[in-house]
Amino acid sequence: MDGIVEHIGRLPEYALTWLPLVFLGLIVYLIWRTLQFMPRVKPTTVEPDSKSSVRWDDIAGVDEAAKELQEVVDFLQHPKRFAQLGARVPKGILLYGPPGTGKTLLAKAVANASGASFYSQSASAFVEMFAGLGAARIRKLFETARNNAPAIVFIDELDAVGMRRSGTSHNREHDQTLNQLLVELDGFRSPDQVVLIGASNRLEDLDPALLRPGRFDRQILVSPPDLAGREAILEVHTRGKPLADDVDLNVVARHTAGLAGADLANICNEAAIFAGRAERGEVTQADFDAAIERIVAGLQQSRVVTEKEKRILAFHEAGHALMSHLVGEPMPVQKVTIVSRGQALGYTLNTPQEDRYLHTKDEFLDLLKVMLAGRAAEQIVFGAVTNGAANDLERVTELARRMVFEFGMSDEVASRTMRADNYALSEHTKRVRDEEQARLTDHAYAEAVRLLAKHRSSLDRLSALLLEKETLHRPELEELFSTIERESNSSEAVGTPRVVAMPSDPSTR
Ligand code: ADP
Ligand code: ZN
């Protein structure tokens, strides 16, 4: 007993000696655990990705990028030929473009075609919490690649290290990593036969130091595919899938404007899954349609929509569809539906005849009318508007903004841009600009109201049919429009391809 009491009594003295030791042990243990759980430069990340079996014909719709990269293949295969000529061969190539357009795929094809080993790393893996680790990884990666030349080093998400350097202290680690990457690039010698391919979604975000000559001095845009490109990509991804006779990949391509290769691959896969679930031996066009809807508009949901809501929806969508018809051919309606899918309650699917990069001011004005026609129909029929047009309004506002701010398409200022980030603009100019934007949208809305009021009976018939069938496809729409035209040849000019805009008539509002 005495001994224990003595011990307790002397605890503070004891503590002075062993407490620090315990703490030290604890800290060492914690560091050890942290290191264990941290992603490390595992041997696998430095070994070449063995399955770089991507061939050029696995990639479609990015012909220009593929052609430029063909040069790199030549260089990797015949380094002497280029050295003899004193040619400076590319060492850093930057592929930039939206996600899923095939940048990784292209880099792999280069490696496969040239017989080079392929090392890939996502740049986000370099940005570590411990200073110097990211830089060390980069050093290791390049060292391994050099020892196994010819080699392709592929760094995805380059923005993660290549972002403009901040100079602030909390980003020092990040800056060190970027610096190491620059050192490696500058240290490349031609005989090394190592080519660095970087991928990034945006060129603007990258540190200019990365883009200087001798570094990523070759920049190749990998843009989303156009119509022909989408069809070709769909062909790649339906290879080996049994397709029914009714499948028309051109139609699928037309319905997928704006989607990237990864989305298209997804659609082909979904279509096959639909067919499999229905226990069919072939993938049909209907499977593709269902897949497009799933990918584009989210999963079909069983939302409860009241009869009243359904009526409003029907008039709203009929407004869009009728207006597309009234303004003419450039954007024929493929489909209009009031069946709710994902976020959108109903939607009208317009598909342009072809992919185009140039549009006239008149076409944009028509587009504004089409986008505003949903709300205009609500206004005419119910005398009140709903929140259902929020998304339409957002798109309208954005288009009108670009027309005035960027395209010089306002009446007042047609010779220059007036970008939002231009602080040099005078207050007066800014006011003119905002007034012009408002004028475009207000005018388009007035026009939409006027035209729909004029064609009110067509609007009623279209929405009634829509309420009945819930979804109308292009042939049904065409039939309805031509019936209306035949019946009322004299009074209404629904069938004419373009209704000449007339000064808006206040009585129809
Ligand atoms: P990124 O690197 O541009 O984000 P990926 O190369 O990783 O895109 O593409 C992801 C997937 O999408 C590919 O594995 C492929 O299945 C498909 N894909 C994307 N672009 C194409 C294309 N141009 N041709 C064929 N398939 C493509
Ligand atoms: Zn709408």
Coordinates of C-alpha atoms and ligand atoms in Angstrom, one line a residue:
M1 CA 0.0 0.0 0.0
D2 CA 2.7 2.3 1.0
G3 CA 4.5 1.8 -2.3
I4 CA 1.4 2.7 -4.3
V5 CA 0.7 5.8 -2.3
E6 CA 4.3 6.8 -2.8
H7 CA 4.0 6.2 -6.5
I8 CA 0.8 8.4 -6.8
G9 CA 2.5 11.0 -4.8
R10 CA 5.4 11.1 -7.1
L11 CA 3.3 11.1 -10.3
P12 CA 4.2 14.6 -11.5
E13 CA 7.9 13.8 -11.4
Y14 CA 7.4 10.5 -13.3
A15 CA 5.2 12.2 -15.8
L16 CA 7.9 14.6 -16.7
T17 CA 10.0 11.7 -17.9
W18 CA 7.5 9.4 -19.6
L19 CA 4.7 11.6 -20.8
P20 CA 6.9 13.2 -23.6
L21 CA 8.0 9.7 -24.6
V22 CA 4.4 8.5 -24.9
F23 CA 3.5 11.5 -26.9
L24 CA 6.4 11.0 -29.2
G25 CA 5.4 7.4 -29.7
L26 CA 1.9 8.4 -30.5
I27 CA 3.0 11.0 -33.0
V28 CA 5.4 8.5 -34.7
Y29 CA 2.5 6.0 -34.8
L30 CA 0.1 8.5 -36.3
I31 CA 2.6 9.5 -39.0
W32 CA 3.2 5.9 -39.8
R33 CA -0.6 5.2 -40.2
T34 CA -1.1 8.3 -42.3
L35 CA 1.7 7.2 -44.6
Q36 CA 0.2 3.8 -44.9
F37 CA -3.2 5.0 -46.0
M38 CA -1.9 7.6 -48.4
P39 CA -1.9 6.7 -52.1
R40 CA 1.6 6.0 -52.9
V41 CA 3.7 5.8 -56.0
K42 CA 2.8 2.1 -56.4
P43 CA 4.8 0.0 -58.7
T44 CA 1.7 -0.4 -60.9
T45 CA 1.5 3.3 -61.7
V46 CA 5.0 3.3 -63.0
E47 CA 4.6 0.1 -65.0
P48 CA 3.3 0.7 -68.5
D49 CA -0.5 0.3 -68.8
S50 CA -0.4 -3.0 -70.5
K51 CA -3.7 -2.8 -72.3
S52 CA -2.9 0.0 -74.7
S53 CA -4.5 -2.0 -77.5
V54 CA -6.5 0.9 -78.9
R55 CA -6.3 1.1 -82.6
W56 CA -7.0 4.1 -84.9
D57 CA -10.2 2.6 -86.1
D58 CA -11.5 2.4 -82.5
I59 CA -11.7 6.2 -82.7
A60 CA -13.9 8.2 -84.9
G61 CA -15.1 11.7 -85.4
V62 CA -11.8 13.3 -84.5
D63 CA -10.0 12.9 -87.8
E64 CA -7.9 16.1 -87.6
A65 CA -6.5 15.4 -84.2
A66 CA -5.8 11.8 -85.3
K67 CA -3.9 13.1 -88.3
E68 CA -1.8 15.4 -86.3
L69 CA -1.0 12.7 -83.9
Q70 CA 0.1 10.4 -86.7
E71 CA 3.2 12.6 -86.9
V72 CA 4.1 11.7 -83.4
V73 CA 3.9 8.0 -84.3
D74 CA 6.3 8.6 -87.2
F75 CA 8.8 10.3 -84.9
L76 CA 8.7 7.6 -82.3
Q77 CA 9.2 4.9 -85.0
H78 CA 11.9 6.7 -87.0
P79 CA 13.8 9.0 -84.6
K80 CA 17.0 9.0 -86.7
R81 CA 15.2 10.2 -89.8
F82 CA 14.1 13.3 -88.0
A83 CA 17.4 13.8 -86.1
Q84 CA 19.3 13.7 -89.4
L85 CA 17.2 16.5 -90.8
G86 CA 17.8 18.5 -87.7
A87 CA 14.1 18.7 -87.1
R88 CA 12.9 19.6 -83.7
V89 CA 10.4 16.9 -82.8
P90 CA 7.4 17.5 -80.6
K91 CA 7.9 16.5 -77.0
G92 CA 4.9 18.0 -75.3
I93 CA 1.5 17.7 -76.9
L94 CA -1.6 19.1 -75.3
L95 CA -5.0 17.6 -76.2
Y96 CA -7.8 19.9 -75.1
G97 CA -11.5 19.7 -75.4
P98 CA -14.6 18.8 -73.4
P99 CA -14.6 15.6 -71.3
G100 CA -15.4 12.4 -73.1
T101 CA -14.3 13.4 -76.5
G102 CA -11.6 10.8 -76.8
K103 CA -8.4 12.4 -75.6
T104 CA -7.3 9.4 -73.6
L105 CA -8.2 7.2 -76.4
L106 CA -6.1 9.1 -78.9
A107 CA -3.0 9.0 -76.6
K108 CA -3.4 5.3 -76.2
A109 CA -3.7 4.9 -80.0
V110 CA -0.5 6.8 -80.5
A111 CA 1.3 4.5 -78.0
N112 CA -0.1 1.4 -79.6
A113 CA 0.6 2.4 -83.2
S114 CA 4.2 3.3 -82.4
G115 CA 4.9 0.4 -80.2
A116 CA 5.8 2.8 -77.3
S117 CA 5.1 2.0 -73.7
F118 CA 2.3 3.9 -72.2
Y119 CA 2.4 5.5 -68.8
S120 CA -0.6 7.4 -67.6
Q121 CA -1.3 9.4 -64.6
S122 CA -4.0 11.8 -63.6
A123 CA -2.5 15.1 -62.5
S124 CA -4.8 15.2 -59.5
A125 CA -2.7 12.3 -58.1
F126 CA 0.3 14.6 -58.0
V127 CA -1.2 17.2 -55.8
E128 CA -0.5 15.9 -52.4
M129 CA -0.8 17.1 -48.9
F130 CA 2.9 16.7 -48.2
A131 CA 5.2 19.1 -49.8
G132 CA 7.5 17.7 -52.4
L133 CA 5.7 14.5 -52.9
G134 CA 3.9 15.5 -56.1
A135 CA 7.3 16.7 -57.5
A136 CA 8.9 13.4 -56.5
R137 CA 6.2 11.4 -58.3
I138 CA 6.7 13.4 -61.5
R139 CA 10.4 12.8 -61.3
K140 CA 9.9 9.1 -60.8
L141 CA 7.3 8.8 -63.6
F142 CA 9.6 10.5 -66.2
E143 CA 12.7 8.5 -65.0
T144 CA 10.8 5.3 -65.6
A145 CA 9.5 6.4 -68.9
R146 CA 13.0 7.4 -70.0
N147 CA 14.4 4.0 -69.0
N148 CA 11.7 2.3 -71.1
A149 CA 11.8 4.5 -74.1
P150 CA 10.2 4.8 -76.6
A151 CA 7.4 5.9 -74.3
I152 CA 4.3 8.0 -74.1
V153 CA 3.7 9.7 -70.8
F154 CA 0.0 10.7 -70.6
I155 CA -1.1 13.2 -68.0
D156 CA -4.8 13.6 -67.7
E157 CA -6.6 16.5 -66.0
L158 CA -3.5 18.6 -66.5
D159 CA -5.4 21.6 -65.1
A160 CA -4.9 20.1 -61.6
V161 CA -1.2 20.9 -61.7
G162 CA -1.1 23.3 -64.6
M163 CA -3.4 25.9 -63.2
R164 CA -2.1 29.4 -63.3
R165 CA 0.5 29.8 -60.5
S166 CA -0.8 31.8 -57.7
G167 CA 2.3 32.7 -55.8
T168 CA 0.5 32.5 -52.5
S169 CA 1.9 30.3 -49.8
H170 CA -0.9 27.8 -49.4
N171 CA -0.4 26.8 -53.0
R172 CA 3.3 26.3 -52.7
E173 CA 3.0 22.5 -53.0
H174 CA 1.0 22.9 -56.2
D175 CA 3.6 25.3 -57.6
Q176 CA 6.4 22.9 -56.8
T177 CA 4.7 20.2 -58.7
L178 CA 4.2 22.4 -61.7
N179 CA 7.8 23.5 -61.6
Q180 CA 9.0 19.9 -61.5
L181 CA 6.8 19.2 -64.6
L182 CA 8.5 22.1 -66.3
V183 CA 11.9 20.9 -65.3
E184 CA 11.2 17.5 -66.8
L185 CA 9.9 19.0 -70.0
D186 CA 12.9 21.3 -70.4
G187 CA 15.2 18.3 -69.7
F188 CA 13.8 16.3 -72.6
R189 CA 16.4 15.6 -75.2
S190 CA 15.4 14.3 -78.6
P191 CA 17.2 11.0 -78.4
D192 CA 15.1 10.3 -75.3
Q193 CA 12.1 9.3 -77.4
V194 CA 9.7 10.2 -74.7
V195 CA 6.7 12.2 -75.6
L196 CA 4.5 13.8 -73.1
I197 CA 0.8 14.0 -73.9
G198 CA -1.3 16.1 -71.7
A199 CA -5.1 16.4 -71.6
S200 CA -7.1 19.3 -70.3
N201 CA -10.7 20.5 -70.6
R202 CA -9.8 24.1 -70.9
L203 CA -6.8 25.8 -72.5
E204 CA -7.5 29.1 -70.8
D205 CA -6.9 27.8 -67.3
L206 CA -3.5 26.5 -67.9
D207 CA -0.4 28.3 -66.8
P208 CA 1.1 30.1 -69.8
A209 CA 4.6 28.7 -68.7
L210 CA 3.4 25.3 -69.8
L211 CA 2.5 26.4 -73.3
R212 CA 5.8 28.0 -74.2
P213 CA 7.8 26.7 -77.1
G214 CA 9.7 23.6 -76.2
R215 CA 7.1 22.6 -73.6
F216 CA 3.5 21.8 -74.6
D217 CA 4.1 23.6 -77.8
R218 CA 1.7 21.7 -79.8
Q219 CA -1.9 22.1 -78.9
I220 CA -4.6 20.0 -80.5
L221 CA -8.3 20.7 -80.1
V222 CA -10.4 17.6 -79.7
S223 CA -13.9 18.9 -80.2
P224 CA -17.2 17.2 -79.8
P225 CA -18.1 15.3 -83.0
D226 CA -20.4 16.7 -85.7
L227 CA -23.2 14.7 -87.3
A228 CA -21.0 12.5 -89.5
G229 CA -18.6 12.1 -86.6
R230 CA -21.3 11.0 -84.3
E231 CA -22.6 8.4 -86.8
A232 CA -19.0 7.1 -87.2
I233 CA -18.6 6.8 -83.4
L234 CA -21.9 5.0 -83.1
E235 CA -20.7 2.6 -85.8
V236 CA -17.5 1.9 -83.7
H237 CA -19.6 1.2 -80.6
T238 CA -22.1 -1.0 -82.3
R239 CA -19.5 -3.2 -83.9
G240 CA -20.2 -6.7 -82.7
K241 CA -23.6 -5.9 -81.5
P242 CA -26.5 -7.5 -83.4
L243 CA -28.6 -4.7 -84.8
A244 CA -32.1 -5.1 -86.1
D245 CA -32.9 -4.0 -89.7
D246 CA -34.8 -1.0 -88.5
V247 CA -31.8 0.6 -86.8
D248 CA -30.6 3.8 -88.5
L249 CA -27.5 5.1 -86.8
N250 CA -27.9 8.3 -88.8
V251 CA -31.1 9.0 -87.1
V252 CA -29.5 8.3 -83.7
A253 CA -26.7 10.7 -84.6
R254 CA -29.3 13.4 -85.6
H255 CA -30.9 13.1 -82.2
T256 CA -27.7 13.4 -80.3
A257 CA -26.3 16.7 -81.3
G258 CA -23.9 18.1 -78.8
L259 CA -23.1 14.8 -77.2
A260 CA -19.5 13.6 -76.9
G261 CA -18.1 10.2 -77.8
A262 CA -18.3 8.9 -74.2
D263 CA -22.1 9.7 -74.2
L264 CA -22.5 7.9 -77.5
A265 CA -20.7 4.9 -76.2
N266 CA -23.0 5.0 -73.3
I267 CA -26.1 5.2 -75.5
C268 CA -25.0 2.1 -77.5
N269 CA -24.5 0.2 -74.2
E270 CA -27.8 1.3 -72.8
A271 CA -29.6 0.3 -76.0
A272 CA -28.1 -3.2 -75.7
I273 CA -29.2 -3.4 -72.1
F274 CA -32.7 -2.5 -73.1
A275 CA -32.8 -5.2 -75.7
G276 CA -31.3 -7.7 -73.2
R277 CA -33.9 -6.9 -70.6
A278 CA -36.6 -7.4 -73.2
E279 CA -35.0 -10.8 -74.0
R280 CA -34.6 -9.8 -77.7
G281 CA -31.8 -11.2 -79.8
E282 CA -31.2 -7.9 -81.6
V283 CA -31.0 -4.2 -80.6
T284 CA -33.8 -2.3 -82.2
Q285 CA -34.3 1.4 -83.1
A286 CA -36.7 1.6 -80.2
D287 CA -34.0 0.5 -77.9
F288 CA -31.8 3.3 -79.2
D289 CA -34.6 5.8 -78.8
A290 CA -35.1 4.7 -75.2
A291 CA -31.4 4.9 -74.5
I292 CA -31.2 8.4 -75.9
E293 CA -34.0 9.5 -73.7
R294 CA -32.4 8.0 -70.7
I295 CA -29.0 9.6 -71.4
V296 CA -30.3 12.9 -72.5
A297 CA -33.2 13.5 -70.2
G298 CA -32.6 11.3 -67.2
L299 CA -34.6 8.3 -66.1
Q300 CA -38.3 8.2 -66.7
Q301 CA -39.9 9.1 -63.4
S302 CA -43.4 8.4 -62.3
R303 CA -44.2 11.9 -61.2
V304 CA -47.7 12.7 -60.2
V305 CA -49.0 15.4 -62.5
T306 CA -52.5 16.8 -62.0
E307 CA -54.9 17.1 -64.8
K308 CA -54.7 20.9 -64.6
E309 CA -50.9 20.7 -64.7
K310 CA -51.1 18.4 -67.7
R311 CA -53.2 20.9 -69.5
I312 CA -50.8 23.7 -68.9
L313 CA -47.9 21.5 -69.9
A314 CA -49.7 20.5 -73.1
F315 CA -50.3 24.1 -74.1
H316 CA -46.7 25.0 -73.1
E317 CA -45.1 22.3 -75.3
A318 CA -47.7 22.8 -78.1
G319 CA -46.6 26.5 -78.1
H320 CA -42.9 25.5 -78.6
A321 CA -43.8 23.0 -81.3
L322 CA -46.3 25.2 -83.2
M323 CA -43.8 28.1 -83.2
S324 CA -41.0 25.9 -84.6
H325 CA -43.4 25.0 -87.4
L326 CA -44.4 28.7 -87.9
V327 CA -40.9 30.0 -88.2
G328 CA -40.0 27.4 -90.7
E329 CA -37.6 24.6 -91.5
P330 CA -34.2 25.1 -89.9
M331 CA -35.3 23.4 -86.7
P332 CA -38.0 20.8 -87.3
V333 CA -39.6 19.4 -84.2
Q334 CA -38.7 15.7 -83.9
K335 CA -40.8 15.0 -80.9
V336 CA -43.0 16.8 -78.4
T337 CA -44.1 15.2 -75.1
I338 CA -45.8 16.0 -71.8
V339 CA -44.5 12.8 -70.2
S340 CA -42.2 13.9 -67.4
R341 CA -38.6 12.8 -67.7
G342 CA -36.0 13.6 -65.1
Q343 CA -35.9 17.3 -64.4
A344 CA -37.9 18.5 -67.3
L345 CA -41.6 18.2 -67.0
G346 CA -42.2 18.0 -70.7
Y347 CA -40.0 18.8 -73.6
T348 CA -40.0 19.6 -77.3
L349 CA -37.1 18.1 -79.2
N350 CA -35.9 20.2 -82.1
T351 CA -33.2 18.8 -84.3
P352 CA -31.4 21.1 -86.7
Q353 CA -31.1 19.8 -90.2
E354 CA -27.4 19.8 -90.1
D355 CA -24.6 20.9 -87.8
R356 CA -23.8 24.5 -88.5
Y357 CA -21.5 27.0 -87.0
L358 CA -22.9 30.1 -88.6
H359 CA -26.3 31.4 -87.9
T360 CA -28.0 34.6 -89.1
K361 CA -29.5 37.1 -86.8
D362 CA -33.0 36.2 -88.2
E363 CA -32.4 32.6 -87.2
F364 CA -31.5 33.6 -83.7
L365 CA -34.6 35.8 -83.5
D366 CA -36.7 32.8 -84.6
L367 CA -35.0 30.7 -82.0
L368 CA -35.9 33.2 -79.3
K369 CA -39.5 33.1 -80.4
V370 CA -39.5 29.3 -80.3
M371 CA -38.0 29.3 -76.8
L372 CA -40.4 31.9 -75.5
A373 CA -43.5 30.3 -77.1
G374 CA -44.1 27.9 -74.2
R375 CA -44.6 30.8 -71.8
A376 CA -46.5 32.8 -74.5
A377 CA -49.0 29.9 -74.9
E378 CA -49.6 29.8 -71.1
Q379 CA -50.2 33.5 -71.2
I380 CA -52.7 33.4 -74.0
V381 CA -54.6 30.4 -72.9
F382 CA -54.7 30.8 -69.1
G383 CA -54.0 34.5 -68.7
A384 CA -51.3 33.6 -66.3
V385 CA -47.8 32.2 -66.4
T386 CA -46.2 29.4 -64.4
N387 CA -42.7 28.7 -63.2
G388 CA -42.4 26.0 -65.8
A389 CA -40.6 28.2 -68.2
A390 CA -37.7 29.0 -66.0
N391 CA -35.3 26.9 -68.0
D392 CA -36.6 28.4 -71.3
L393 CA -36.1 31.9 -69.9
E394 CA -32.6 31.1 -68.9
R395 CA -31.6 30.0 -72.4
V396 CA -33.4 33.0 -73.9
T397 CA -31.5 35.4 -71.7
E398 CA -28.2 33.7 -72.5
L399 CA -28.8 33.8 -76.2
A400 CA -29.9 37.4 -76.2
R401 CA -26.9 38.3 -74.1
R402 CA -24.5 36.7 -76.5
M403 CA -26.3 38.3 -79.5
V404 CA -25.8 41.8 -78.1
F405 CA -22.5 41.3 -76.1
E406 CA -20.6 39.1 -78.4
F407 CA -22.2 38.9 -81.9
G408 CA -22.9 42.6 -82.5
M409 CA -26.5 41.7 -83.4
S410 CA -28.4 44.6 -81.8
D411 CA -29.9 47.4 -83.7
E412 CA -27.9 50.1 -81.8
V413 CA -24.5 48.6 -81.8
A414 CA -23.6 46.3 -84.8
S415 CA -19.9 46.9 -85.1
R416 CA -18.3 45.8 -81.9
T417 CA -18.6 43.5 -78.9
M418 CA -19.5 44.7 -75.5
R419 CA -18.4 41.9 -73.3
A420 CA -19.5 41.6 -69.7
D421 CA -15.9 41.6 -68.4
N422 CA -15.0 44.8 -70.3
Y423 CA -14.7 47.3 -67.5
A424 CA -13.7 50.0 -69.9
L425 CA -17.2 50.4 -71.1
S426 CA -18.8 53.6 -70.2
E427 CA -22.0 53.6 -68.1
H428 CA -23.8 54.8 -71.1
T429 CA -22.6 52.0 -73.2
K430 CA -23.5 49.5 -70.5
R431 CA -27.0 50.9 -70.3
V432 CA -27.5 50.8 -74.1
R433 CA -26.2 47.2 -74.1
D434 CA -28.7 46.1 -71.4
E435 CA -31.5 47.9 -73.0
E436 CA -30.7 46.2 -76.3
Q437 CA -30.7 42.8 -74.7
A438 CA -34.0 43.5 -73.1
R439 CA -35.4 44.8 -76.3
L440 CA -34.5 41.6 -78.2
T441 CA -36.2 39.3 -75.7
D442 CA -39.3 41.6 -75.1
H443 CA -39.8 41.8 -78.8
A444 CA -39.4 38.1 -79.4
Y445 CA -41.9 37.5 -76.6
A446 CA -44.5 39.9 -78.1
E447 CA -44.0 38.2 -81.4
A448 CA -44.5 34.8 -79.9
V449 CA -47.7 35.9 -78.2
R450 CA -49.0 37.6 -81.4
L451 CA -48.3 34.6 -83.6
L452 CA -49.8 32.0 -81.3
A453 CA -52.9 34.2 -80.7
K454 CA -53.3 34.4 -84.5
H455 CA -53.0 30.6 -84.8
R456 CA -55.0 29.9 -81.6
S457 CA -57.1 27.2 -83.2
S458 CA -54.0 25.3 -84.3
L459 CA -52.6 25.7 -80.8
D460 CA -55.8 24.2 -79.3
R461 CA -55.8 21.3 -81.7
L462 CA -52.2 20.5 -81.2
S463 CA -52.5 20.6 -77.4
A464 CA -55.6 18.5 -77.4
L465 CA -53.8 15.8 -79.5
L466 CA -50.9 16.1 -77.1
L467 CA -53.1 15.6 -74.1
E468 CA -54.6 12.5 -75.7
K469 CA -51.4 10.9 -76.9
E470 CA -48.9 12.5 -74.5
T471 CA -46.1 12.1 -77.1
L472 CA -46.2 13.2 -80.7
H473 CA -43.5 12.3 -83.2
R474 CA -42.6 14.2 -86.4
P475 CA -44.9 12.3 -88.8
E476 CA -47.9 12.8 -86.6
L477 CA -47.1 16.5 -86.3
E478 CA -46.6 16.9 -90.0
E479 CA -49.9 15.2 -90.6
L480 CA -51.7 17.4 -88.1
F481 CA -50.2 20.6 -89.6
S482 CA -51.1 19.6 -93.2
T483 CA -54.7 18.7 -92.1
I484 CA -55.1 22.1 -90.5
E485 CA -53.7 23.7 -93.5
R486 CA -56.1 21.9 -95.9
E487 CA -59.1 22.6 -93.8
S488 CA -58.5 26.3 -93.3
N489 CA -56.7 27.3 -96.5
S490 CA -58.2 30.7 -96.5
S491 CA -58.2 32.0 -92.9
E492 CA -55.0 30.5 -91.4
A493 CA -51.7 30.2 -93.1
V494 CA -50.3 27.5 -90.9
G495 CA -48.7 25.6 -93.7
T496 CA -46.6 28.4 -95.1
P497 CA -43.0 27.8 -94.3
R498 CA -42.4 31.3 -92.9
V499 CA -44.8 33.8 -91.4
V500 CA -43.7 37.3 -92.3
A501 CA -43.3 39.2 -89.1
M502 CA -45.7 42.0 -88.8
P503 CA -45.8 44.9 -86.3
S504 CA -47.2 43.5 -83.1
D505 CA -50.8 44.1 -82.7
P506 CA -51.7 45.2 -79.2
S507 CA -55.3 43.8 -79.5
T508 CA -53.9 40.2 -79.5
R509 CA -52.1 40.6 -76.2
Ligands
ADP1 P1 -11.5 12.1 -72.6 O1 -10.1 11.6 -72.3 O2 -11.5 13.0 -73.7 O3 -12.3 12.5 -71.4 P2 -11.9 9.3 -73.2 O4 -10.9 9.1 -74.3 O5 -11.6 8.9 -71.8 O6 -12.4 10.8 -73.1 O7 -13.3 8.6 -73.7 C1 -14.1 7.8 -72.9 C2 -14.7 6.7 -73.7 O8 -15.7 7.3 -74.6 C3 -13.8 6.0 -74.5 O9 -13.2 4.9 -73.8 C4 -14.6 5.5 -75.7 O10 -15.4 4.4 -75.4 C5 -15.6 6.7 -75.8 N1 -15.2 7.7 -76.8 C6 -14.9 9.0 -76.6 N2 -14.5 9.6 -77.7 C7 -14.6 8.7 -78.7 C8 -14.3 8.8 -80.1 N3 -13.9 9.9 -80.7 N4 -14.5 7.6 -80.8 C9 -14.9 6.5 -80.2 N5 -15.1 6.4 -78.9 C10 -15.0 7.5 -78.1
ZN2 ZN -40.6 25.3 -72.4

